[in-house]
XYZ file of C-alpha atoms in Angstrom:
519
model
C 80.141 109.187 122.119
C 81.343 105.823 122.652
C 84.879 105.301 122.903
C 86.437 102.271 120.600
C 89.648 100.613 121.119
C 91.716 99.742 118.263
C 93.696 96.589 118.700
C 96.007 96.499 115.832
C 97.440 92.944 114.928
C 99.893 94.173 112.194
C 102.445 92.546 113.449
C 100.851 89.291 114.126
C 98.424 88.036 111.967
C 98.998 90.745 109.336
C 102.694 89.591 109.191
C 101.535 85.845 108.571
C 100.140 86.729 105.470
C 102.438 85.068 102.497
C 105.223 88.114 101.786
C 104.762 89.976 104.831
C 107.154 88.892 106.885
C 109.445 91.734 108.807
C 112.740 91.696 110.461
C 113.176 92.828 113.892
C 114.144 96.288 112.887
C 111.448 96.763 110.121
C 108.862 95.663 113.143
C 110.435 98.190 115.607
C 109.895 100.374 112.978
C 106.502 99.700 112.346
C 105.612 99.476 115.521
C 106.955 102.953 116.898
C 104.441 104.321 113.567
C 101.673 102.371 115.210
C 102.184 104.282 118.694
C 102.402 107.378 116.845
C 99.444 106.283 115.016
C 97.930 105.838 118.645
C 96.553 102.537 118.639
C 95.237 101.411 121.809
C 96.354 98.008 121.746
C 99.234 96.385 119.739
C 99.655 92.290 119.296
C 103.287 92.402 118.840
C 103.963 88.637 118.139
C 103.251 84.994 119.297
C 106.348 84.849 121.941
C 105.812 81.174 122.082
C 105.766 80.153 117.841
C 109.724 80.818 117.702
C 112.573 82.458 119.196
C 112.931 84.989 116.881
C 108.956 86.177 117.496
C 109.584 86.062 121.559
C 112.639 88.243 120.720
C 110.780 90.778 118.852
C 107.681 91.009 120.974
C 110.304 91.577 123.801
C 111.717 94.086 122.486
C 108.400 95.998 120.948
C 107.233 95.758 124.647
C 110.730 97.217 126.140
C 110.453 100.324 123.503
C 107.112 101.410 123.505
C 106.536 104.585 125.500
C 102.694 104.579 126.059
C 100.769 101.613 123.893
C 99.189 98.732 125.452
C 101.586 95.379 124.068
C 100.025 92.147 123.944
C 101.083 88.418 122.836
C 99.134 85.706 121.215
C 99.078 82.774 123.181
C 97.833 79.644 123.208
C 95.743 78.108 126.444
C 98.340 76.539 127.244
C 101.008 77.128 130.105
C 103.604 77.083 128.217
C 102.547 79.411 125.879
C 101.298 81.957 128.521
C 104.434 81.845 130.498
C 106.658 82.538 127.316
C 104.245 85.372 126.542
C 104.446 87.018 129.895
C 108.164 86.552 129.632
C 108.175 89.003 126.414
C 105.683 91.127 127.614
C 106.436 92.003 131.146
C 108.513 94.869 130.347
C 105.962 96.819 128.863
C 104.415 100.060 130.333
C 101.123 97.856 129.695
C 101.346 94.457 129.126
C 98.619 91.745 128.068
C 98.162 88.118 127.443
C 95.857 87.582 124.905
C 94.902 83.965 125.214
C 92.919 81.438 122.903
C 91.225 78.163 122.053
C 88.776 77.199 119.809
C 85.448 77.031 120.434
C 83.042 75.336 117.379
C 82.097 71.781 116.977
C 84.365 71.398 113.781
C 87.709 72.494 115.606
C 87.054 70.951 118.623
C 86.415 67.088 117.548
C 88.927 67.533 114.196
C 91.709 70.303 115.505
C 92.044 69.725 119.214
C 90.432 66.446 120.025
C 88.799 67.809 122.991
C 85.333 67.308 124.409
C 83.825 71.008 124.709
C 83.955 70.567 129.007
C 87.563 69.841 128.402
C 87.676 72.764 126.423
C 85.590 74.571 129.121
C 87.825 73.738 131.936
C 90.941 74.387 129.497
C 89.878 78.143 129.343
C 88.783 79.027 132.853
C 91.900 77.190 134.145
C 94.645 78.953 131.477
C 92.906 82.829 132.551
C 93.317 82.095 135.710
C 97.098 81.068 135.239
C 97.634 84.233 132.984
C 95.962 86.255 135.801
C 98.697 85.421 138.121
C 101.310 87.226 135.889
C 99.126 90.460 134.331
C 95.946 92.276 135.157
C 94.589 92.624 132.021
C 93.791 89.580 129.869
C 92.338 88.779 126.848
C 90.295 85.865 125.702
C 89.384 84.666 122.540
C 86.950 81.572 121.717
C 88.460 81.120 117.809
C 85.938 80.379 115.375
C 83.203 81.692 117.370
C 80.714 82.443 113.950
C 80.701 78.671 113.902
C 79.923 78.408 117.547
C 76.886 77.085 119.462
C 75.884 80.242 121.724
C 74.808 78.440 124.745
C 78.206 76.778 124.726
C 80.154 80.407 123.913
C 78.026 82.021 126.814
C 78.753 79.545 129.203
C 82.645 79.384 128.463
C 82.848 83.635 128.710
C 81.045 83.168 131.739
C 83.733 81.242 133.336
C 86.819 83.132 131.767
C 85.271 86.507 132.918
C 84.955 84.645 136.393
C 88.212 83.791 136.004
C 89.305 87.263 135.427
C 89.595 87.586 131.752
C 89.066 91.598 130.622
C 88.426 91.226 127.621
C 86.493 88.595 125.055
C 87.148 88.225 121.744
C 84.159 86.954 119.874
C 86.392 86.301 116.330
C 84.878 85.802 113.279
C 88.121 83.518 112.294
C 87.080 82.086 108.911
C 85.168 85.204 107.390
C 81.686 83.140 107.373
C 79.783 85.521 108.804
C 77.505 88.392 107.022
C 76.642 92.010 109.047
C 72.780 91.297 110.024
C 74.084 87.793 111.292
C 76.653 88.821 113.074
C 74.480 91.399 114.663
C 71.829 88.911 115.840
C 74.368 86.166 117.081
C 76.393 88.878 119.524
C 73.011 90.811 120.457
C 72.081 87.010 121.683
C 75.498 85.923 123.646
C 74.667 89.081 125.198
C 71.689 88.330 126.227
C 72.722 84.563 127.318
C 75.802 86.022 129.147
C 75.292 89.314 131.076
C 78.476 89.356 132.754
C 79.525 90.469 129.108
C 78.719 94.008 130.207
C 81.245 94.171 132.566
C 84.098 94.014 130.420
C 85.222 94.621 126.444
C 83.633 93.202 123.774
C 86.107 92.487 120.912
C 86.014 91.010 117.331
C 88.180 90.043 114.844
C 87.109 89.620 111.467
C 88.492 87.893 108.500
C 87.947 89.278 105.074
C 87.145 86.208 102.920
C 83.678 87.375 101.772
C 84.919 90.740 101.668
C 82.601 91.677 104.724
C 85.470 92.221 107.285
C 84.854 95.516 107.877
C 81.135 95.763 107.703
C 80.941 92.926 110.104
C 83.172 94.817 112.467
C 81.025 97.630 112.109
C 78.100 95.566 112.711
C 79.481 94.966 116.010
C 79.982 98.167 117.379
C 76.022 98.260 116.627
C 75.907 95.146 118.888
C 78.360 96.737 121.931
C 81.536 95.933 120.583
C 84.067 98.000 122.588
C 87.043 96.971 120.873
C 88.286 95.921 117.385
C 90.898 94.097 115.643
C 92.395 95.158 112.295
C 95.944 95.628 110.664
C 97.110 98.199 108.466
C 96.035 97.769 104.552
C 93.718 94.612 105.895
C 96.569 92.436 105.068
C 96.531 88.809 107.299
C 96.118 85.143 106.176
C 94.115 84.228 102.903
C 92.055 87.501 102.275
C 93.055 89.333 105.217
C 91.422 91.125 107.684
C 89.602 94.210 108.307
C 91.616 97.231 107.297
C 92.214 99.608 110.261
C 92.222 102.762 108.450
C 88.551 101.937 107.129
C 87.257 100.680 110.373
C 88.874 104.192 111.362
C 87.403 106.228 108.832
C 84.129 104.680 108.676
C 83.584 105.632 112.392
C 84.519 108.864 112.261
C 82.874 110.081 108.728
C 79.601 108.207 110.010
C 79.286 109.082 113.976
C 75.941 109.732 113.030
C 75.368 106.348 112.660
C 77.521 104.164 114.834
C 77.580 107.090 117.730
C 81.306 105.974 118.194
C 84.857 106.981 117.662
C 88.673 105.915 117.829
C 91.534 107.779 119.003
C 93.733 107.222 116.158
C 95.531 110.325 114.928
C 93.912 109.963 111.414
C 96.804 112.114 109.593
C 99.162 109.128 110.571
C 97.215 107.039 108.383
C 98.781 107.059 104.991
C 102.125 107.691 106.378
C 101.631 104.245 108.603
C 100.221 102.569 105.059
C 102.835 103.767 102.837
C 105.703 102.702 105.606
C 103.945 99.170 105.731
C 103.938 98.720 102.243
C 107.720 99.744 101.710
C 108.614 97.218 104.726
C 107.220 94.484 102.996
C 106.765 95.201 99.756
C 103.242 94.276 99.290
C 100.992 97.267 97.776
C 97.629 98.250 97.778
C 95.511 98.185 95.104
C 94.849 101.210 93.738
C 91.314 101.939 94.544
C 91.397 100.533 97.654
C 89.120 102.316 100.191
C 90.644 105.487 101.883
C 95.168 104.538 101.034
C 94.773 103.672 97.323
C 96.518 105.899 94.742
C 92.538 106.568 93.377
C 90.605 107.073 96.769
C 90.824 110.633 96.322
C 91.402 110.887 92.477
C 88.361 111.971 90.177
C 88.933 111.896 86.370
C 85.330 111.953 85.356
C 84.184 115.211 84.049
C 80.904 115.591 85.946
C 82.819 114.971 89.012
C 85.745 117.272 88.352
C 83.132 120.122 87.808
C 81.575 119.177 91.267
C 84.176 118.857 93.293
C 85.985 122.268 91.878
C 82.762 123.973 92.619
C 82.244 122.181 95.892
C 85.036 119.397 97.639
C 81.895 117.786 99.360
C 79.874 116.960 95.929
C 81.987 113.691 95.473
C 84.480 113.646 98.972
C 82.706 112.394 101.760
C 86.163 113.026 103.793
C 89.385 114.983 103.182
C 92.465 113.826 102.169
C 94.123 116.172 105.043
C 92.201 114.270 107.352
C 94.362 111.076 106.514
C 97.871 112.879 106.229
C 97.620 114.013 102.511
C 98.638 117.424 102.140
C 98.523 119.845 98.311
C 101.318 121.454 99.751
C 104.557 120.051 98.118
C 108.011 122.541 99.308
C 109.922 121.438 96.100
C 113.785 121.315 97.082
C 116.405 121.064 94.493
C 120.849 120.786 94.443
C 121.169 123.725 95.912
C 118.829 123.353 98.748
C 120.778 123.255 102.279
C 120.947 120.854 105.672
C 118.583 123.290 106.957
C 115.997 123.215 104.570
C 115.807 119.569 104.587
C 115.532 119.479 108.050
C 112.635 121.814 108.250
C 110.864 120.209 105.178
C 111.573 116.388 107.095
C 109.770 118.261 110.485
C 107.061 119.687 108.578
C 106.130 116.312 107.422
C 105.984 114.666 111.117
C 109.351 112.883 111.104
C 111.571 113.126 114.143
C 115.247 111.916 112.702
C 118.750 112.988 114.813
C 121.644 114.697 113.721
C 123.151 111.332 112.469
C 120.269 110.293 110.537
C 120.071 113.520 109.294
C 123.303 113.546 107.623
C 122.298 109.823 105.479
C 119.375 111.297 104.782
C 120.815 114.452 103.749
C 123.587 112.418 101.288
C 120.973 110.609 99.979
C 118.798 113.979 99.089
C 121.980 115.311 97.354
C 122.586 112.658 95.507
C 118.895 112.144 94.261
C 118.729 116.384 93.603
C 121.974 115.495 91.395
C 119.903 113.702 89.224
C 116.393 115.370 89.100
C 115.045 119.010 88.572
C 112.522 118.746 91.961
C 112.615 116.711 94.893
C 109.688 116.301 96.337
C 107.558 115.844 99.642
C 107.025 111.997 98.686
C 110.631 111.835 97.703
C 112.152 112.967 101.002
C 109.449 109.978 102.548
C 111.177 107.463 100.599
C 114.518 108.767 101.160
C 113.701 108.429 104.988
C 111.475 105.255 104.927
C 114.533 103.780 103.159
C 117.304 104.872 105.805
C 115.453 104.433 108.845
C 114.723 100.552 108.322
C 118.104 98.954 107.885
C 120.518 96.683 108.420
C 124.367 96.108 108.600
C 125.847 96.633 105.589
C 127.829 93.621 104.679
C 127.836 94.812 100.744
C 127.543 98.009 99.105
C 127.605 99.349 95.461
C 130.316 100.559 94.313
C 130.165 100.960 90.291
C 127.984 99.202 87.267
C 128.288 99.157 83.821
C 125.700 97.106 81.252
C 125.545 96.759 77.891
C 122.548 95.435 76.780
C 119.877 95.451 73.568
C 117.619 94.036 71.960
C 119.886 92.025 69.548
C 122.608 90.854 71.982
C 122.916 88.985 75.200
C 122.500 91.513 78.254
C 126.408 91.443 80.131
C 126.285 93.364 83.253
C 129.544 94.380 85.425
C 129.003 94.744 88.535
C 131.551 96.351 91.396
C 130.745 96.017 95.431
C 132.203 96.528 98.501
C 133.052 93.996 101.377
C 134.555 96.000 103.339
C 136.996 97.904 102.116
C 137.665 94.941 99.658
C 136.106 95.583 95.897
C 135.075 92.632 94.285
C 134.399 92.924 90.485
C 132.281 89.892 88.825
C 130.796 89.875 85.120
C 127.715 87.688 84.100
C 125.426 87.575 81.396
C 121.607 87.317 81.893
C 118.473 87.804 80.197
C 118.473 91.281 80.790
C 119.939 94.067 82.314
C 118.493 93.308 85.847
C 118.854 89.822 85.392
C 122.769 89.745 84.540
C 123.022 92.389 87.218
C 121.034 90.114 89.675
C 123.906 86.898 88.679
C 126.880 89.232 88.674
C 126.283 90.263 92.776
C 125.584 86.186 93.080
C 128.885 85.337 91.934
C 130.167 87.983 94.140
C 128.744 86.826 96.903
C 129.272 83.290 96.194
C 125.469 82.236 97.349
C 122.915 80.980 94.619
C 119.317 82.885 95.559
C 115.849 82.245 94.652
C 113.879 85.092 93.143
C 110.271 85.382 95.200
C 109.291 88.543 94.135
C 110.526 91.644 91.999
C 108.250 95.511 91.912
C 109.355 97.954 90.151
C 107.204 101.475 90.026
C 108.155 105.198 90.444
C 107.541 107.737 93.481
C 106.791 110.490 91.529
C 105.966 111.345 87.705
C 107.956 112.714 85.233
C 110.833 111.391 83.396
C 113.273 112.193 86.129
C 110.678 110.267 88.992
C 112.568 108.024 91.428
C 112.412 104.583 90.740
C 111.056 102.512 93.309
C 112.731 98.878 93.584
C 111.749 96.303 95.976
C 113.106 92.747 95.556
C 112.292 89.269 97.880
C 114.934 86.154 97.885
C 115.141 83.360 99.546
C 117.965 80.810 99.389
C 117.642 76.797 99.779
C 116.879 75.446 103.196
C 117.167 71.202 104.508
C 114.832 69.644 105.533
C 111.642 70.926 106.758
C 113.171 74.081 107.872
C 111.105 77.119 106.661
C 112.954 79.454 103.576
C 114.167 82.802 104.885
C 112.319 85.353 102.821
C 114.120 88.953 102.954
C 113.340 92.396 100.959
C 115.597 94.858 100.381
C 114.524 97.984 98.058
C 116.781 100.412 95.985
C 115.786 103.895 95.175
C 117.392 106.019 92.208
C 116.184 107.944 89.167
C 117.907 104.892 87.211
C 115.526 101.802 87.143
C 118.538 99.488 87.088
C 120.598 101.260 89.861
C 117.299 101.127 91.880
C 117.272 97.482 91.401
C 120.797 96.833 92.090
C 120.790 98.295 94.654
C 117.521 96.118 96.269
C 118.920 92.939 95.456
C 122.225 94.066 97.758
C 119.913 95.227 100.252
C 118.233 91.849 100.055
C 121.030 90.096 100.693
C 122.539 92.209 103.216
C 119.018 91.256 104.784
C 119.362 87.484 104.466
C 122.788 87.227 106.161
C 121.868 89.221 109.170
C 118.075 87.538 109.614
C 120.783 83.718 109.241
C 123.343 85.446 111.462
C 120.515 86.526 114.447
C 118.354 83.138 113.922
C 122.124 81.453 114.729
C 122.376 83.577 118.073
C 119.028 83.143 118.967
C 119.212 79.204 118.317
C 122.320 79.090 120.090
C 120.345 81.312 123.235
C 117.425 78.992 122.873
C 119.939 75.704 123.235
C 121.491 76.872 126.383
């Protein structure tokens, strides 16, 4: 059985797609579920693209206990020496270094002849191989590649001592037989390709991402490159947990399989989509609400009869469990803490105790708290920042027949500041009351709303995105913050202060980091 690394680019290329962008916490955070997860290799950042990204690939490399952490770079020396300098503390580090490779990019995007190019490639590997052992090399747009030339280039990089080559299919061009044929014949062109791992990385704009990585392994691929949900820029890329599943439901076929712990999988895809906000839809392969749901009679009859008649895999094998301990108000520390265990968390004695105020205060207000209650109560605490403002009181009056007035009451501090404002809405006068209280005009990106659970009494779910005004050509900061509370408008309240508690640190750390940068 052939062994298949998983190089997870989350938090690089996934993050780049449009409303996926994480602080440095949220990315610790997701990136301590990816080791758990047991990814082989994680692409932490692109140290080089800004000082905020060499910070956090830094510091992903300086916490992880056992994952390989690697950095985008470009073939470049500059690049490569900024990407050793935020990778060198890991347990494993790797510089994964590129340029492109097809006609198109190198006459219109680099201006290069390809032996420029050539020489470009075998000279940056060898300067990368001077600071780490293991290096990565990726020709970018290779689908649009002439072989001879891509045979001739890995040639030299593997020369050069290069580990690993990426073969990407960068613009999602490519369909499974092709993709087949055209590595099956740089293999043939290029035998030193057998002496090290073959990777791909494969965009999802025909919706083939995943069958071409699959096609691949079929072809000696030894590694492959996917985030979490498929999310990355324009239609994403291939989705780790079906690459996963796909391997291990079908060994029969592809006589290959990852290490992943599979049961991490929905916890990893639910944590992802609470960072950023962005959901799945919901029959989305193996994660979506539906992948296991059957509401047609025939297949309700079959698969009450027999699980296998219509469920080709589990839903325990991906972390979904029947079994749902239902806590309630009078439920202890204790309890909690078993129940939180039980469901593969590891939280201290501090955490323990917001968590625990939190499950109170939730239990207050509902009948049952439930297994994917206490997730979102944890999810929620364990991603945070400083808390500039917090709620202290609301009141709204608001109908159908009058203007919506909301008052809203928050701490600074041990200051209260009370502001009134009238919106269209409840949530929108609530949303111009904390303005005025916090003096700052923001932009609303984005506003979800949906419940954790069902019933009447289900938490509510709030996730809200704001950016404020920028000069210049500076780029917006974009920040999420998300509120949780059987009351919709509490829940949403309390988002938009989370949001904003989120903007003034990510201004506050881009000013130290800018000021580090300048010295």
């Amino acid at each position: 059985m052939k062994h298949i690394k998983i190089f997870d680019t989350t938090l690089r290329d996934g993050e780049q797609s449009p409303g996926c962008s994480m602080n440095l916490r949220e990315k610790i955070e997701m990136a301590k579920q990816l080791e758990k997860l047991n990814v082989d290799i994680m692409e932490a950042g692109f140290a080089a693209s800004s000082p905020g990204d060499f910070n956090s690939v830094k510091t992903i490399a300086e916490t992880m206990k056992s994952c390989t952490v690697a950095s985008l770079a470009r073939a470049m020396q500059g690049d490569i020496d900024k990407a050793y300098e935020a990778v060198k503390g890991a347990v494993s580090p790797r510089i994964h270094t590129f340029i492109a490779t097809s006609p198109i990019h190198m006459e219109y995007k680099l201006q290069m002849s390809p032996d420029a190019v050539m020489d470009s490639a075998e000279a940056m590997v060898k300067y990368a191989k001077k600071y780490v052992s293991d290096i990565e090399f990726s020709a970018e747009d290779s689908t649009r590649s002439e072989i001879d030339f891509l045979a001739k280039i890995f040639d030299r990089v593997i020369k050069a001592g290069a580990t690993t080559i990426n073969i990407p299919d960068t613009v999602g061009y490519t369909t499974p037989d092709e993709y087949y044929d055209f590595l099956m014949a740089i293999r043939d062109k290029c035998p030193a390709l057998d002496n090290v791992d073959i990777s791909v990385h494969c965009h999802n704009d025909l919706g083939l991402s995943v069958a071409n990585s699959l096609a691949a392994v079929r072809a000696g691929a030894t590694q492959l490159e996917c985030t979490v949900n498929g999310i990355g820029e324009r239609a994403g890329n291939a989705s780790l947990e079906e690459i996963v599943m796909a391997l291990k439901t079908r060994k029969d076929i592809y006589q290959a399989d990852s290490r992943i712990v599979t049961t991490e999988i929905m916890r990893t895809s639910k944590l992802l989509t609470r960072i950023t906000g962005v959901g799945v839809q919901p029959n989305k392969a193996i994660v979506g609400e539906n992948a296991f749901a059957h509401e047609a009679g025939i297949h309700q009859d079959g698969v009450l009869k027999n699980k296998e008649t219509y469920e080709i895999m589990t839903p325990e094998s991906i972390g979904i469990t029947e079994k749902s301990l239902v806590l309630g108000k009078h439920s202890g520390k204790s309890a909690l803490r078993a129940r939180i265990k039980e469901l593969g968390y590891d939280i201290n004695d501090e955490e323990l105790e917001v968590a625990f105020a939190k499950f109170k205060d939730i239990a207050d207000k509902k009948k049952q708290v439930y297994d994917s209650d206490i997730e979102a109560i944890l999810t929620k605490e364990t991603v945070k920042v400083p808390r500039i403002y917090t709620l202290d009181r609301f009141v709204i009056n608001s109908g159908n027949t009058i203007t919506a007035t909301a008052v809203v009451s928050i701490f600074k501090g041990d200051k209260k500041i009370e502001k009134v404002a009238r919106g269209d809405g409840p949530i929108n006068a609530s949303f111009n009351a904390i303005e005025k209280i916090v003096n700052r005009k923001f932009h609303l990106e984005d506003y979800k709303l949906s419940s954790v659970t069902e019933g009447t009494d289900a938490l509510g779910d709030a996730t809200v995105a704001i950016s404020e005004e920028v000069e210049g050509d500076q780029k917006p900061i974009i920040t999420r913050g998300r509120g949780l509370s059987p009351d919709v408008v509490q829940a949403s309240i309390i988002a938009y202060i989370n949001a904003v508690n989120k903007l003034l640190y990510e201004e506050e750390q881009n000013r130290i980091l800018n000021g580090e940068q300048q010295d």
